[in-house]
Amino acid sequence: MDINKKLAEEFNLQTKQVESTIKLIDEGNTIPFISRYRKEVTGGLSDEILRDLDERLAYLRGLEERKEEVLRLIEEQGKLTEELAEEIKKAEVLQRVEDLYKPYKQKKQTRASKAKERGLEPLAVIINLQQEKSGDPLDYAAPYVDPEKEVNTPQEALDGACDIIAEMIADDADNISRLREKTFDEGLIAAEATDPEEKTVYDMYYGKTEALSKIPNHRVLAINRGEKEGKLKVDVEISQERMTDLLEEEVIRGDSIFRDKLKDTVEDSYKRLIAPSIEREMRNRLTERAEEEAIKVFAKNTEKLLMVPPVRGKRIISIDPGYRTGCKVAVIDETGKLMAYTTIYPTQPKNDVVGTEKVLTQLIEKYKANVIVIGNGTASRETEEVVSNFLKKNSYDVVYTIVNEAGASIYSASKLATEEYPDLDVTTRGAMSLGRRLQDPLAELVKIDPKHIGVGQYQHDMNQKKLDQALSGVVEDCVNRVGVDLNTASPSLLSYVSGITGPVAKNIVKYREENGRFKNRRELLKVAKLGPKAYEQCAGFLRISGGDEPLDQTAVHPESYDAAKAMMKKTGITGSDITGGGVKDLDEKIFGAYPAMKREESMKLMAEDLKIGLPTLIDIVEEMKKPGRDPREDAPPVVFRKDVKDFDDLKEGMELSGTVRNVVDFGAFVDIGVKQDGLVHISQLSDKYIKHPMDVVSVGDTVKVKILSVDREKGKISLTMKL
């Protein structure tokens, strides 16, 4: 297979473009680096496309390696024909290679292998040729009777030979491929309760059947979980008669004396060998498809959560709610430094509202706090109600917001948190982390295993290796898209920067502690284990403010400094222009330096003069206009509140604003300011047909919704965005 050509076709790219991109990957360049600093080579491919291409490249290379291995293994058995070799070589999926290899694969002892040991293979050949038109099948089997080989009667010989044929039918790659696709097209997946009397969350699946080819991914994951928990029995249903008829068309030729025996053999082969295997394959196929889609959804949600805009310049009272042990409170300054911490008891069993209000008054007045953050876990809404009532009674210029606390408890008890704050207890670390999530979500959330961030569906049921790879890629892309302050970043944040490993991240912080602030990017080369290749990969993503080199606070890569400085000279820009907030009229200056019919022509002329690619020049110009611009500025801002709604106040038809907290296959969960998030089902997201909720909404979006129904008993709210 020409892998480069195939990738070019699949991704609708030029073959040369693919070749150049693969060369960059093979040289050890990271996806963020290639995406940002090698646009001329890749043709401007995004990090998302590059990751998909890299993943597909790995699959195709693995496929070619497996083909070579299978060819070698069959060759060693002396059974490799030109036709078989050609079939294996032209296979485009791993499944086909395994199907072709199946007859030659070493198996555990089977009925067929025992029959072969008893010398019945020649009889199987006679039966399978189907040339005998008259006589008794048992007469043909009689010569193979051999008590020493445990073949005591002609019937036993006939049955053993048919076991060999049954396995041959089941090992035929074309038979299996045909039945596999027919099962997927026409089969059903059926779920039954293991105990019909038991009420479970899987009630909706009791007695339910659905087409294999049409069952939605989230339902696949749901019935898988129900089966795993012992609440559901799940089977694949397909007409056995239909399947055996298809097999007979391929296996039985003409009207030989073995026809009836072969019909029985086909039925046995399907029922005993083929059907169980295909059922497992169908379940695996559905699960892999569902997991792949769920991982994509999880990754997109995680990206949106990581790219929520930071709330800068605020002093925060951060509350981690609870009941019996109280709500842990941390006060942090504008930089995230802990100023004070305490515990309040506004919820059951103490319900100390008066004491809580007294503490809040003291903290606001003493530390000039202007934002209150409340975690969204246990006792969140009860705590929110107390805070809301407190703000109504007072004239403080303070607002509050709810923060997703998923993973906070895992972080606060981690080795990392212990190293960062050895003198604080677990609960105080957790409260402080919630406040810092508001100040800089990306910097704080990278401290947590991405799968614990809590914006997916069935993440604990998925292939954990694939999930970890996908989410790590998302975090890496987000961190590098935003850029990192070299002089303040934690080891956790630095470890996601292109080219920087965990140990090197710790070495950077250690160097900073021992030598003071980094004054320029070149100083990175003095850090232990950070060599020229790592420097090339990471330098452009690390920012230095107030250093020796103004360009160090931009995303301009050091390899382009000469070109950038030449451009500055030609347009009359100084370093103080960059450090002073950027050059807003840079396009005019370039047009003045390179007059042309169109402004785009001016850029091309300058790129040619500077001997750099146009994409690189465009990136340099954009950085000069807004040095170190944070792409998170484009995302919807955090929604702050001063009051709270009561669940009992909700009525059908009421229109509200809310924040999207999670997006799943079947809809979006929206925080409308009450205890329970409401669900906008996929059918209620738009008047137009949509394939997936992500076509309409993303985590963090502020949306207008209308209440369709309120189930107070179950605490469920149904919403619509069709206003």
XYZ file of C-alpha atoms in Angstrom:
723
model
C 0.000 0.000 0.000
C 1.191 3.496 -0.812
C 0.440 5.027 2.585
C 1.181 8.592 1.519
C -1.151 8.346 -1.463
C -3.917 6.770 0.619
C -3.676 9.472 3.309
C -3.751 12.163 0.640
C -6.975 10.672 -0.752
C -8.608 10.243 2.667
C -7.767 13.755 3.889
C -8.205 15.403 0.486
C -4.610 16.659 0.477
C -1.764 16.698 -2.021
C 0.593 13.723 -1.810
C 3.617 16.026 -1.458
C 1.854 17.824 1.417
C 1.331 14.498 3.194
C 4.922 13.387 2.566
C 6.302 16.614 4.035
C 4.020 16.398 7.073
C 4.948 12.764 7.773
C 8.625 13.682 7.501
C 8.122 16.341 10.208
C 6.329 13.824 12.449
C 9.036 11.196 11.926
C 11.712 13.739 12.821
C 10.162 14.009 16.294
C 8.380 17.350 15.931
C 5.282 17.739 18.082
C 1.841 18.390 16.625
C 1.524 21.890 18.205
C 4.950 22.877 16.833
C 4.162 21.587 13.335
C 0.756 23.265 13.359
C 2.075 26.658 14.523
C 5.552 26.958 13.028
C 5.613 24.755 9.929
C 2.593 26.058 8.033
C 4.538 26.451 4.805
C 5.444 22.757 4.910
C 1.988 21.404 5.838
C -0.063 23.906 3.868
C -1.514 25.310 7.086
C -3.007 22.093 8.505
C -4.698 22.573 11.888
C -3.631 20.705 15.025
C -6.891 18.715 14.858
C -6.272 17.495 11.291
C -2.624 16.794 12.114
C -3.607 14.591 15.067
C -6.139 12.688 12.945
C -3.520 12.218 10.224
C -0.935 11.059 12.776
C -3.411 8.541 14.239
C -4.368 7.236 10.798
C -0.688 7.015 9.813
C -0.010 4.841 12.862
C -2.936 2.553 11.930
C -1.831 2.122 8.316
C 1.770 1.460 9.321
C 0.551 -1.098 11.849
C -1.563 -2.680 9.114
C 1.448 -3.019 6.805
C 3.541 -4.513 9.603
C 0.823 -7.062 10.346
C 0.568 -7.981 6.660
C 4.306 -8.691 6.551
C 4.073 -10.785 9.710
C 1.110 -12.808 8.407
C 2.825 -13.408 5.053
C 5.909 -14.648 6.904
C 3.903 -16.948 9.190
C 2.001 -18.557 6.293
C 5.207 -18.831 4.233
C 6.873 -20.703 7.107
C 4.047 -23.263 6.905
C 4.721 -23.678 3.170
C 1.128 -22.741 2.349
C 1.520 -19.269 0.841
C 0.202 -19.060 -2.728
C 0.521 -16.107 -5.090
C -3.241 -15.537 -4.948
C -3.302 -15.516 -1.132
C -0.282 -13.221 -0.936
C -1.976 -10.804 -3.335
C -5.199 -10.856 -1.277
C -3.269 -10.085 1.924
C -1.243 -7.302 0.297
C -4.286 -5.489 -1.071
C -6.241 -5.668 2.230
C -7.140 -2.167 3.479
C -8.321 -3.045 6.988
C -6.814 -5.174 9.723
C -9.993 -7.272 9.965
C -9.506 -8.534 6.394
C -5.908 -9.534 7.100
C -7.006 -11.500 10.175
C -9.832 -13.171 8.216
C -7.362 -14.335 5.551
C -4.918 -15.568 8.192
C -7.559 -17.431 10.207
C -7.298 -20.814 8.384
C -3.520 -20.843 8.994
C -3.585 -19.635 12.569
C -2.487 -22.098 15.223
C -5.655 -23.064 17.100
C -6.283 -24.883 20.319
C -7.525 -28.443 19.769
C -10.912 -28.393 18.022
C -13.312 -31.009 16.732
C -11.831 -30.441 13.258
C -8.221 -30.826 14.407
C -9.107 -34.065 16.226
C -10.781 -35.351 13.064
C -7.647 -34.557 11.070
C -5.518 -36.448 13.606
C -7.823 -39.432 13.069
C -7.050 -39.376 9.330
C -10.420 -38.053 8.118
C -9.185 -35.126 6.010
C -9.245 -37.102 2.685
C -12.895 -38.018 3.351
C -13.666 -34.338 3.982
C -12.140 -33.508 0.581
C -14.343 -36.144 -1.146
C -17.481 -34.803 0.535
C -16.593 -31.184 -0.219
C -15.958 -31.912 -3.928
C -19.637 -33.015 -4.179
C -19.002 -35.118 -7.288
C -20.721 -38.337 -6.194
C -24.255 -38.496 -7.591
C -25.266 -42.011 -6.469
C -24.609 -44.440 -3.648
C -24.700 -44.300 0.144
C -22.512 -41.690 1.938
C -21.710 -44.297 4.592
C -20.105 -46.522 1.948
C -17.637 -43.747 1.192
C -16.944 -43.348 4.909
C -16.422 -47.059 5.625
C -12.737 -47.211 4.506
C -11.856 -44.640 7.188
C -13.085 -46.737 10.100
C -10.104 -47.364 12.383
C -10.759 -48.300 16.022
C -7.123 -47.543 16.895
C -7.779 -43.938 15.876
C -11.135 -43.971 17.713
C -13.162 -44.089 14.486
C -15.437 -47.010 15.255
C -18.204 -46.677 12.648
C -18.744 -45.142 9.185
C -21.119 -42.639 10.792
C -18.354 -41.453 13.138
C -16.052 -41.070 10.146
C -18.678 -39.089 8.262
C -19.372 -36.839 11.265
C -15.660 -36.199 11.828
C -15.117 -35.289 8.177
C -18.041 -32.873 8.376
C -16.436 -31.251 11.453
C -13.438 -30.491 9.229
C -15.721 -28.990 6.560
C -17.602 -26.945 9.190
C -14.319 -25.361 10.269
C -13.317 -24.751 6.647
C -16.606 -22.895 6.085
C -16.067 -20.828 9.235
C -12.466 -20.033 8.229
C -13.373 -18.808 4.731
C -12.639 -15.061 4.700
C -15.250 -14.270 2.045
C -17.984 -16.218 3.862
C -17.280 -14.444 7.121
C -17.079 -11.012 5.501
C -20.418 -11.535 3.734
C -22.216 -12.774 6.870
C -20.639 -10.086 9.022
C -21.987 -7.264 6.841
C -25.380 -8.965 6.439
C -25.643 -9.274 10.218
C -24.766 -5.602 10.681
C -27.274 -4.526 8.025
C -30.171 -6.723 9.146
C -29.423 -7.745 12.723
C -30.905 -6.424 15.950
C -29.417 -5.840 19.363
C -31.796 -6.973 22.091
C -31.721 -6.199 25.809
C -33.651 -7.995 28.547
C -33.753 -7.491 32.300
C -31.878 -10.107 34.310
C -34.587 -9.574 36.945
C -37.794 -8.139 35.378
C -39.166 -7.290 38.830
C -36.210 -5.072 39.759
C -36.475 -1.327 39.122
C -33.202 0.057 37.786
C -31.947 3.012 35.770
C -32.005 0.632 32.790
C -35.819 0.193 32.820
C -36.108 1.845 29.405
C -34.048 -0.959 27.826
C -36.100 -3.872 29.174
C -37.434 -5.850 26.217
C -36.035 -3.310 23.754
C -34.622 -4.242 20.351
C -32.893 -1.902 17.942
C -31.191 -2.238 14.555
C -27.446 -2.807 14.865
C -26.806 -0.312 12.084
C -28.937 2.430 13.662
C -28.574 2.224 17.434
C -27.187 5.554 18.762
C -23.782 5.487 20.389
C -24.928 6.595 23.836
C -27.423 3.702 23.984
C -24.665 1.246 23.088
C -22.616 2.496 26.034
C -25.667 2.431 28.315
C -26.581 -1.206 27.600
C -22.918 -2.179 27.876
C -22.851 -0.691 31.351
C -26.161 -2.348 32.259
C -24.760 -5.698 31.143
C -21.517 -5.119 33.068
C -23.505 -4.330 36.226
C -25.547 -7.505 35.806
C -28.829 -5.676 35.206
C -29.224 -6.488 31.504
C -28.820 -9.525 29.247
C -27.803 -8.442 25.757
C -27.888 -10.498 22.550
C -27.522 -9.999 18.806
C -30.546 -11.338 16.912
C -30.575 -12.354 13.243
C -32.539 -14.964 11.271
C -30.485 -18.156 11.455
C -32.400 -19.538 8.482
C -31.489 -16.465 6.407
C -27.809 -16.804 7.310
C -27.612 -20.536 6.606
C -29.401 -20.036 3.275
C -26.675 -17.560 2.289
C -23.979 -20.023 3.323
C -25.620 -22.892 1.463
C -25.591 -20.821 -1.730
C -21.803 -20.664 -1.438
C -21.087 -24.136 -0.063
C -23.549 -26.546 -1.725
C -23.088 -27.105 -5.447
C -25.383 -29.371 -7.439
C -27.179 -32.464 -6.182
C -24.590 -34.840 -4.713
C -25.304 -37.681 -2.304
C -23.742 -35.549 0.450
C -26.225 -32.669 0.005
C -28.292 -33.344 3.160
C -25.172 -33.928 5.233
C -23.672 -30.675 3.949
C -26.870 -28.772 4.823
C -26.513 -30.052 8.393
C -22.816 -29.140 8.331
C -23.553 -25.578 7.173
C -26.091 -25.185 9.975
C -23.614 -26.562 12.520
C -20.831 -24.315 11.214
C -22.985 -21.213 11.486
C -24.545 -22.003 14.845
C -21.451 -23.385 16.599
C -18.553 -21.482 15.013
C -19.672 -18.457 13.015
C -22.598 -16.902 14.899
C -20.872 -16.602 18.314
C -17.811 -15.064 16.664
C -19.848 -12.589 14.625
C -21.942 -11.635 17.666
C -18.744 -10.780 19.563
C -17.516 -8.811 16.548
C -20.799 -6.896 16.277
C -20.717 -5.967 19.948
C -17.056 -4.920 19.647
C -17.800 -2.961 16.475
C -20.637 -1.038 18.126
C -18.580 -0.450 21.259
C -15.541 0.786 19.328
C -17.713 3.112 17.252
C -19.500 4.419 20.343
C -16.258 4.859 22.286
C -14.601 6.655 19.395
C -17.487 9.119 19.151
C -17.732 9.526 22.935
C -13.994 10.247 23.142
C -14.373 12.906 20.441
C -17.269 14.490 22.354
C -15.313 14.334 25.618
C -12.288 15.889 23.926
C -14.346 18.746 22.449
C -16.027 19.412 25.800
C -12.677 19.351 27.568
C -11.234 21.781 25.042
C -14.114 24.218 25.586
C -13.742 23.957 29.363
C -9.983 24.537 29.214
C -10.476 27.526 26.927
C -12.942 29.320 29.211
C -11.646 32.906 29.571
C -9.668 33.635 32.744
C -11.173 36.105 35.209
C -8.279 38.398 36.042
C -7.814 41.075 38.662
C -10.363 39.686 41.158
C -10.050 38.848 44.817
C -12.008 35.693 45.390
C -13.823 34.014 48.256
C -13.908 30.379 47.195
C -16.386 27.995 48.843
C -16.242 24.203 48.616
C -19.760 23.244 49.854
C -20.606 20.410 52.213
C -23.142 19.331 54.833
C -21.940 17.716 58.052
C -18.323 18.876 57.909
C -19.288 22.368 56.724
C -18.209 24.420 53.729
C -14.481 25.053 53.355
C -13.627 28.655 52.488
C -10.423 30.040 50.961
C -9.651 33.678 50.131
C -7.162 34.238 47.305
C -5.702 37.433 45.870
C -5.483 38.476 42.221
C -2.495 36.162 41.629
C -4.079 33.101 43.253
C -2.098 33.445 46.497
C -3.883 32.172 49.618
C -4.764 35.009 52.017
C -7.061 33.286 54.515
C -9.107 30.145 55.052
C -11.879 29.017 57.390
C -15.026 26.866 57.602
C -18.697 27.941 57.573
C -21.856 25.901 58.293
C -24.741 27.374 56.269
C -26.302 23.974 55.446
C -27.705 21.010 57.319
C -27.363 19.919 60.066
C -26.213 23.227 61.650
C -27.903 25.712 59.288
C -25.781 28.488 60.789
C -26.843 31.232 58.357
C -26.127 34.044 60.820
C -22.592 32.821 61.487
C -21.997 32.347 57.758
C -23.099 35.893 56.935
C -20.858 37.258 59.675
C -17.823 35.423 58.240
C -18.599 36.579 54.682
C -18.895 40.195 55.884
C -15.516 40.009 57.613
C -13.764 38.443 54.612
C -15.231 40.893 52.090
C -14.344 43.941 54.187
C -10.906 42.785 55.302
C -9.638 41.397 51.993
C -11.668 43.572 49.572
C -13.040 40.449 47.851
C -15.333 41.111 44.903
C -16.214 37.617 43.615
C -17.559 34.555 45.422
C -16.991 31.148 43.821
C -19.128 28.143 44.806
C -18.348 24.551 43.785
C -21.173 22.712 42.030
C -21.051 19.497 44.090
C -22.855 18.372 47.233
C -24.778 21.177 49.006
C -23.954 23.615 46.201
C -27.434 25.057 45.654
C -28.199 25.336 49.384
C -24.945 27.256 49.841
C -25.750 29.374 46.790
C -29.115 30.320 48.277
C -27.474 31.550 51.488
C -24.876 33.541 49.514
C -27.549 35.021 47.246
C -29.718 36.125 50.174
C -26.660 37.613 51.876
C -25.815 39.705 48.787
C -29.437 40.894 48.496
C -29.372 42.159 52.100
C -26.099 44.039 51.648
C -24.826 46.646 49.213
C -21.434 45.050 48.552
C -20.187 45.227 44.976
C -19.813 41.464 44.936
C -21.088 38.848 42.489
C -20.928 35.071 42.571
C -20.645 32.191 40.116
C -20.794 28.396 40.166
C -17.612 26.518 39.199
C -17.416 22.884 38.076
C -15.576 21.113 40.897
C -15.076 17.787 39.086
C -11.674 16.395 39.965
C -10.962 18.974 42.687
C -10.977 16.355 45.451
C -8.638 14.141 43.408
C -6.218 17.041 42.917
C -6.369 18.214 46.544
C -5.362 14.766 47.827
C -2.687 14.242 45.162
C 1.063 14.196 45.577
C 1.235 17.329 43.417
C -1.079 19.302 45.728
C 0.887 18.104 48.748
C 4.114 19.350 47.146
C 2.521 22.703 46.227
C 0.833 23.344 49.587
C 2.383 21.046 52.219
C 1.051 23.095 55.150
C -2.627 23.045 54.093
C -5.159 20.287 54.685
C -6.883 18.537 51.800
C -10.165 20.462 52.038
C -8.500 23.891 52.037
C -6.465 22.947 48.973
C -9.707 21.928 47.273
C -11.433 25.240 48.059
C -8.421 27.237 46.885
C -8.269 25.233 43.657
C -11.896 26.152 42.852
C -11.077 29.863 43.091
C -8.007 29.470 40.940
C -10.095 27.617 38.343
C -11.997 30.850 37.845
C -8.839 32.966 37.650
C -7.150 30.716 35.097
C -9.048 27.499 34.246
C -6.317 26.166 31.981
C -3.472 26.587 34.476
C -5.468 24.916 37.249
C -7.188 22.127 35.326
C -3.922 20.787 33.859
C -3.123 19.572 37.374
C -5.916 16.996 37.080
C -6.089 13.856 34.963
C -8.239 15.125 32.051
C -10.744 12.258 32.319
C -11.732 13.503 35.799
C -12.726 16.968 34.552
C -16.279 15.658 34.209
C -17.585 16.781 30.820
C -18.059 13.477 29.015
C -20.322 10.457 29.058
C -19.442 6.937 30.209
C -15.760 7.906 30.332
C -14.936 5.208 32.892
C -16.310 2.503 30.574
C -14.100 3.417 27.616
C -10.734 2.238 26.387
C -8.651 4.165 28.900
C -5.502 4.251 26.786
C -7.311 5.834 23.817
C -9.140 8.247 26.119
C -5.916 9.330 27.816
C -4.179 9.852 24.469
C -7.028 11.953 23.079
C -7.423 14.108 26.175
C -3.683 14.621 26.610
C -3.597 15.818 23.006
C -6.416 18.283 23.694
C -4.680 19.679 26.784
C -1.394 19.952 24.884
C -3.065 21.818 22.008
C -4.874 24.214 24.378
C -1.779 24.988 26.438
C 0.317 25.692 23.350
C -2.438 27.717 21.680
C -2.623 30.012 24.710
C 1.092 30.100 25.524
C 2.719 29.896 28.938
C 4.417 32.502 31.121
C 7.861 30.996 31.640
C 8.398 32.822 34.932
C 5.150 31.856 36.694
C 4.040 28.528 35.176
C 3.797 25.444 37.378
C 5.537 22.180 36.428
C 2.097 20.751 35.551
C 1.468 23.486 33.000
C 5.014 23.415 31.616
C 4.852 19.640 31.091
C 2.166 20.151 28.413
C 4.294 22.625 26.447
C 5.578 21.252 23.136
C 8.872 19.381 23.614
C 8.918 19.573 27.436
C 8.709 16.374 29.473
C 7.701 16.129 33.142
C 11.309 15.966 34.422
C 12.374 18.906 32.211
C 9.391 20.939 33.486
C 10.615 20.387 37.050
C 14.139 21.350 35.992
C 12.836 24.637 34.542
C 11.139 25.528 37.839
C 14.242 24.475 39.775
C 16.443 26.678 37.566
C 14.016 29.573 38.091
C 14.114 29.136 41.868
C 17.917 29.003 41.936
C 18.687 31.741 39.381
C 15.685 34.052 39.515
C 13.427 35.021 36.615
C 14.291 34.026 33.061
C 15.499 37.140 31.224
C 15.314 35.641 27.710
C 14.330 32.458 25.905
C 17.935 31.498 25.108
C 18.470 31.008 28.819
C 16.340 27.859 28.531
C 19.355 26.110 27.000
C 21.017 26.271 30.418
C 18.263 24.125 31.947
C 19.318 20.536 32.626
C 18.207 18.037 29.956
C 16.706 20.752 27.724
C 18.700 20.424 24.512
C 18.530 22.178 21.110
C 15.673 19.980 19.791
C 13.514 20.547 22.876
C 14.343 24.271 22.696
C 13.215 24.416 19.063
C 9.925 22.729 19.975
C 9.088 24.756 23.098
C 10.594 28.238 22.708
C 7.771 29.836 20.721
C 5.141 28.755 23.238
C 6.920 30.192 26.284
C 6.487 33.902 27.044
C 8.721 36.273 29.002
C 7.415 39.698 30.028
C 9.846 42.440 31.012
C 12.883 40.531 29.749
C 15.871 41.445 27.598
C 14.126 40.724 24.278
C 10.712 42.292 23.471
C 9.925 39.497 21.001
C 10.131 36.978 23.856
C 6.708 38.084 25.063
C 5.151 37.144 21.700
C 4.461 33.854 19.903
C 7.120 34.690 17.306
C 9.591 31.788 17.251
C 13.289 32.655 17.873
C 14.107 31.119 14.479
C 12.138 34.022 12.942
C 13.651 36.826 15.050
C 15.954 38.023 12.256
C 13.019 38.302 9.848
C 10.850 39.958 12.512
C 13.519 42.523 13.330
C 14.083 43.238 9.629
C 10.345 43.853 9.301
C 10.390 46.125 12.346
C 13.206 48.139 10.800
C 11.417 48.486 7.460
C 8.186 49.642 9.123
C 9.740 51.808 11.838
C 8.616 49.672 14.781
C 10.597 49.599 18.025
C 10.750 47.120 20.867
C 8.819 49.547 23.077
C 5.953 49.455 20.552
C 5.654 45.714 21.184
C 5.947 45.900 24.956
C 3.585 48.867 24.987
C 0.609 46.892 23.713
C 1.320 46.313 20.038
C 1.103 48.139 16.725
C -2.540 48.393 15.700
C -1.804 50.160 12.384
C 0.877 47.706 11.227
C -1.008 46.901 8.001
C -0.784 50.581 7.051
C 2.926 50.648 7.791
C 3.561 47.572 5.620
C 1.493 49.090 2.819
C 3.591 52.246 3.138
C 6.855 50.294 2.997
C 5.690 48.129 0.063
C 3.120 50.079 -2.011
C 1.023 47.803 -4.245
C -2.338 47.608 -5.967
C -3.721 45.552 -3.089
C -2.673 45.303 0.534
C -2.320 41.502 0.219
C 0.294 42.139 -2.461
C 2.243 44.280 -0.001
C 2.465 41.293 2.364
C 3.686 39.024 -0.441
C 6.340 41.556 -1.468
C 7.559 41.863 2.120
C 7.640 38.060 2.586
C 9.754 37.714 -0.558
C 12.080 40.504 0.615
C 12.492 38.896 4.050
C 12.906 35.438 2.472
C 10.224 33.824 4.617
C 6.906 32.167 3.799
C 3.748 34.250 3.705
C 2.044 32.226 6.519
C 5.023 32.927 8.810
C 4.920 36.642 7.990
C 1.176 36.789 8.641
C 1.711 35.176 12.063
C 4.503 37.635 12.892
C 2.323 40.591 11.872
C -0.621 39.371 13.971
C 1.688 39.009 16.984
C 3.048 42.536 16.466
C -0.489 43.897 16.470
C -1.475 42.099 19.682
C 1.626 40.682 21.413
C 0.861 37.551 23.412
C -2.860 37.771 22.599
C -4.907 35.235 24.564
C -7.207 33.275 22.201
C -9.533 32.616 25.148
C -10.765 36.186 24.798
C -12.976 34.967 21.933
C -14.899 32.525 24.162
C -18.134 33.486 25.980
C -17.360 35.255 29.292
C -18.119 33.722 32.692
C -21.681 34.408 33.857
C -21.899 36.074 37.283
C -25.021 36.264 39.452
C -26.401 38.095 42.457
C -29.567 36.067 43.003
C -30.811 32.495 42.779
C -33.980 30.851 41.488
C -35.939 28.300 43.472
C -36.878 24.977 41.860
C -40.505 25.580 42.856
C -40.528 28.880 40.935
C -39.986 27.128 37.612
C -43.004 26.906 35.332
C -43.611 25.551 31.851
C -43.100 28.208 29.190
C -40.699 30.285 31.333
C -37.761 31.693 29.326
C -34.331 31.865 30.966
C -30.629 32.335 30.252
C -28.266 29.521 31.134
C -24.751 28.191 30.736
C -24.026 24.931 28.897
C -22.272 22.636 31.385
C -21.972 19.442 29.338
C -22.707 18.250 25.799
C -23.470 14.576 25.125
C -24.760 12.574 22.158
C -28.411 13.062 23.077
C -28.394 16.743 24.041
C -26.928 19.430 26.280
C -27.155 20.043 30.022
C -27.742 23.690 30.883
C -27.275 25.423 34.243
C -30.274 27.749 34.668
C -29.513 28.692 38.261
C -31.380 25.984 40.181
C -30.221 22.845 41.936
C -30.475 20.619 38.849
C -29.161 21.316 35.359
C -31.857 21.133 32.687
C -31.610 18.931 29.590
C -32.098 20.267 26.089
C -32.692 17.103 24.081
C -31.067 17.014 20.637
C -34.531 17.347 19.079
C -35.022 20.645 20.943
C -31.714 22.307 20.072
C -32.680 23.642 16.658
C -35.551 23.882 14.188
C -33.214 22.335 11.614
C -31.995 18.738 11.547
C -28.632 18.355 13.294
C -26.368 15.289 13.427
C -24.894 16.072 16.835
C -25.552 18.609 19.627
C -22.028 19.980 19.112
C -23.202 21.366 15.784
C -25.210 23.887 17.826
C -23.735 24.294 21.322
C -20.451 23.969 23.231
C -19.490 23.807 26.896
C -19.442 27.325 28.354
C -21.936 28.822 25.885
C -24.562 31.210 27.261
C -27.919 30.193 25.759
C -31.582 31.236 25.874
C -33.906 28.384 26.829
C -37.581 27.795 27.541
C -38.909 25.295 30.079
C -40.870 22.436 28.501
C -41.583 20.479 31.685
C -40.526 20.175 35.318
C -40.577 16.808 37.107
C -40.299 17.841 40.759
C -40.409 14.270 42.042
C -37.368 13.196 39.989
C -35.772 16.667 39.970
C -35.666 16.752 36.148
C -36.066 19.791 33.926
C -36.720 19.547 30.179
C -35.730 22.584 28.138
C -35.926 23.769 24.557
C -33.889 26.240 22.543
C -36.690 26.536 19.967
C -37.931 29.882 21.263
